[in-house]
Amino acid sequence: MASAQSIRGRILDADTKAPLPSVTVVLLHTTLGTVSNQEGYFEIYTKTPGNYKIRITRVGYEPLDLNTTTDQTLMEVALKPTFLQLNKAVVITAQRYETNQFNRPEAISVITQKELDQRAPRSTPEALMGTTGVWMQKTNHGGGSPFIRGLTGQQTLLLIDGIRLNNATFRSGPNQYLNTIDPQNISQIEILRGSGSVQYGSDAMGGVAQILTKNPVFTDSLSVNGSVYGKYMSAGMEKSGRAEVSVSNTKVAFLGGLAYRSFGDLVAGGDLGVQKPTGYDQISGDLKAKIRLSERYLFTAAWQKLEQKQVPVFHKVQLENFAYNYFDPQRRQLTYARLEAFHNNPWFRKVTLTGSLQQTLEGRKSQKNDSPILVSELDKVNTWGAVMAIDSEPTSYWKAHSGIEYYYDQVNSTREDINLKTDTRMAKRGLYPNGSTASNLALFSLHTLELDKFVLSAGGRFNAFDITVKEKELGASTIRPSALVGSFSALYKLHPHHHLVSSVNTSFRAPNIDDLGTLGIVDFRYEVPNTSLKPEKALNMELGWKARTKRFSSQVAFFRSNLSNIIGRVRSGNDSIQGYQVYLKENVAEAYLKGLEADAEWQLAPTLAAYGNLVYTYGQNITAQEPLRRIPPLHGKLGLSYRARQGIWIQPQYMFAAKQSRLAQGDIDDNRIANTGTPAWSLLNLNAGYSYRWFSVSMELHNIRNKAYRTHGSGVDGYGRSFWLATQIRF
């Protein structure tokens, strides 16, 4: 017989009445939780009898919150299967704590665990292809930089489990760092579009892309589980494998994974053929453990490491007379510890302390065809982070999230030129001033009022920076910029199934070490440093509509961003160094971005749905009276999704992009973009698979018509006609 101090129940499928295993059940405002067994039963023990709210979630079903008590008899809960995914996710990024996507004013795109399993993306950047509000640029096959509302690089913030991936050396253009996250270690990807500086600080001018990694779950008794994953792509373009193991009981939950991936040279569409060199190898591992110290205290420790070897920069070999040019190694390691304390005090409902150390190592090796000199560069960045956050719930309709955070970057940068003929070595200045540092201290507070017809959110943040660059020739210099930003957003419940949303917020990007201390060849130019830079600023405005009915979901957003103090590269007279034109970064520009984002899902039948999106972005540099650089073209997708009860799914998909001929002078100078712009393209893909209790298989036919295409601004072309096959066995 169950204890009086327990909450127990059985979870069923609302349509079939079949028991649902592996359903996550948590008691909100405590550390307690479990998963349902094969018969759908769960039981959570507590030392404190009384009233609780439980949250019940399972992929493919609508999340459910229920009020219950410890003296209640066995409850029976029916979860509604959801064919549609849009507007039905529980998200974290909008307010730094869990909220319902549909009931938030912000524009949010979500990629769920189910989508990731079915699509089996080769890399984390490729997982974002086709996501509403995101344009993926690939400088090289081992990279991938998301454009959110026309901005990327330093002006878009990347997070892992709430911790900044951006560091003080992030450059202004596209970068490859999102590809240092193993796609098979991801539970959900959230894209917060058009806001983020109030919540997360510098760089979030276009928005925030947050990667949430897999979590181990507690179980009622000792449980050992695992999985083995394998994937093969035609022409040897991918051979991947990953193994996972989890061990858990009521007090401890552990999850670990190890993966190896070998990527062959990319085979492009049409008559473009093999793009050599583009292939590389990658190995990664990750560990995460949760320890339930008591009903009120939860401790989490996590470690991730990924390393890539000899990642070629294809366009430099193809267009810039390099014998070879590659990243070696490209390495990222993240270690963090988090303590969560849950209390009954409404002002301190939850207190979270997080400490982190992220280490990135980027090596670059290159040699020109007509030169005996091997250039070997190495940049190492250590980023220490500390965050204290407090969740408050002063009333039933008022929630707040406040905190203080601190990040400290230390940069070591070296270069060595090796004469292969004479076997002599010469040490030179690295890409960044060696020993440079950057600190980032912030206070923030976010508030939400949930009234009868309105959800109102407002917040503010103050950020202070201390950035020191140490130039041997120019001497050390320090700047101490600061920023104060705010936000206000509103959701009006026009109807239970239709919400109107609007927001206005300010955002910023503080100059970093890349801005202040870059010296050398970057992309297709030679940069020299400037230590007189100020923060970039933006004013973002948005108006939109969200709909969610039983058979239809949609989001539409109109946005405009006014940018000022934008740091841009300016030609330094007619100077040239090593054959490259010389550029200097300055606060030179005012600009604006505006556009439309729309996506929808419509359930046509019990097992069939249609979906699609459309994104248009227009950017203009007011100062230079020309388009902003690398603005994505009009693009979108259309598709059908068939999912049978037997675990079969079939998804034909059509993706397209219009021609982009609105080019800035920097685009015209970019050897990756034709002078007339990037041609329009379209793709036809077919994804299908089957999933059973312990086994799943998925496959895709990509670019069935074998069309040649390149996403605007990229340095490599897209995949030609190809297929991949992936399997996973669970035990």
GROMACS .gro file of N, CA and C in nm, residues 120 122 126 141 230-240 262-264 266-267 700 702 719-726:
model
   90
  120ALA      N    1   1.805   1.335  -3.791
  120ALA     CA    2   1.943   1.291  -3.770
  120ALA      C    3   2.043   1.385  -3.835
  122ARG      N    4   2.357   1.602  -3.959
  122ARG     CA    5   2.501   1.576  -3.960
  122ARG      C    6   2.573   1.663  -3.858
  126GLU      N    7   2.347   2.229  -3.928
  126GLU     CA    8   2.256   2.174  -4.028
  126GLU      C    9   2.121   2.136  -3.967
  141HIS      N   10   3.259   2.345  -4.475
  141HIS     CA   11   3.176   2.229  -4.443
  141HIS      C   12   3.178   2.198  -4.294
  230GLY      N   13   2.405   0.474  -3.518
  230GLY     CA   14   2.495   0.473  -3.633
  230GLY      C   15   2.430   0.538  -3.753
  231LYS      N   16   2.511   0.602  -3.837
  231LYS     CA   17   2.459   0.669  -3.955
  231LYS      C   18   2.560   0.661  -4.068
  232TYR      N   19   2.508   0.641  -4.190
  232TYR     CA   20   2.592   0.639  -4.309
  232TYR      C   21   2.528   0.728  -4.414
  233MET      N   22   2.611   0.808  -4.483
  233MET     CA   23   2.565   0.893  -4.591
  233MET      C   24   2.637   0.854  -4.719
  234SER      N   25   2.565   0.859  -4.829
  234SER     CA   26   2.619   0.814  -4.958
  234SER      C   27   2.748   0.887  -4.993
  235ALA      N   28   2.829   0.821  -5.078
  235ALA     CA   29   2.959   0.872  -5.123
  235ALA      C   30   3.056   0.893  -5.008
  236GLY      N   31   3.030   0.825  -4.896
  236GLY     CA   32   3.119   0.838  -4.781
  236GLY      C   33   3.118   0.974  -4.717
  237MET      N   34   3.011   1.054  -4.740
  237MET     CA   35   3.007   1.189  -4.685
  237MET      C   36   2.988   1.191  -4.534
  238GLU      N   37   2.940   1.081  -4.476
  238GLU     CA   38   2.930   1.073  -4.331
  238GLU      C   39   2.930   0.928  -4.286
  239LYS      N   40   3.010   0.901  -4.183
  239LYS     CA   41   3.007   0.775  -4.110
  239LYS      C   42   3.013   0.812  -3.963
  240SER      N   43   2.900   0.796  -3.894
  240SER     CA   44   2.890   0.845  -3.757
  240SER      C   45   2.844   0.735  -3.663
  262SER      N   46   3.316   1.066  -3.905
  262SER     CA   47   3.410   1.085  -4.015
  262SER      C   48   3.333   1.140  -4.133
  263PHE      N   49   3.368   1.260  -4.175
  263PHE     CA   50   3.297   1.327  -4.283
  263PHE      C   51   3.387   1.331  -4.408
  264GLY      N   52   3.341   1.268  -4.514
  264GLY     CA   53   3.414   1.273  -4.640
  264GLY      C   54   3.390   1.404  -4.712
  266LEU      N   55   3.246   1.678  -4.947
  266LEU     CA   56   3.109   1.707  -4.989
  266LEU      C   57   3.095   1.688  -5.140
  267VAL      N   58   2.987   1.622  -5.181
  267VAL     CA   59   2.956   1.605  -5.323
  267VAL      C   60   2.839   1.698  -5.356
  700GLU      N   61   1.683   0.952  -4.546
  700GLU     CA   62   1.643   1.069  -4.622
  700GLU      C   63   1.705   1.064  -4.761
  702HIS      N   64   1.798   1.329  -5.029
  702HIS     CA   65   1.819   1.474  -5.028
  702HIS      C   66   1.846   1.524  -5.169
  719TYR      N   67   2.465   2.001  -5.077
  719TYR     CA   68   2.470   1.860  -5.116
  719TYR      C   69   2.397   1.836  -5.248
  720GLY      N   70   2.453   1.750  -5.329
  720GLY     CA   71   2.382   1.702  -5.447
  720GLY      C   72   2.288   1.589  -5.410
  721ARG      N   73   2.240   1.517  -5.513
  721ARG     CA   74   2.152   1.403  -5.486
  721ARG      C   75   2.225   1.303  -5.397
  722SER      N   76   2.165   1.269  -5.284
  722SER     CA   77   2.232   1.184  -5.187
  722SER      C   78   2.128   1.119  -5.097
  723PHE      N   79   2.173   1.023  -5.017
  723PHE     CA   80   2.085   0.963  -4.918
  723PHE      C   81   2.165   0.934  -4.793
  724TRP      N   82   2.094   0.926  -4.681
  724TRP     CA   83   2.156   0.878  -4.558
  724TRP      C   84   2.062   0.782  -4.488
  725LEU      N   85   2.120   0.695  -4.408
  725LEU     CA   86   2.045   0.595  -4.332
  725LEU      C   87   2.100   0.595  -4.190
  726ALA      N   88   2.012   0.606  -4.090
  726ALA     CA   89   2.053   0.607  -3.949
  726ALA      C   90   1.971   0.508  -3.870
   0.00000   0.00000   0.00000
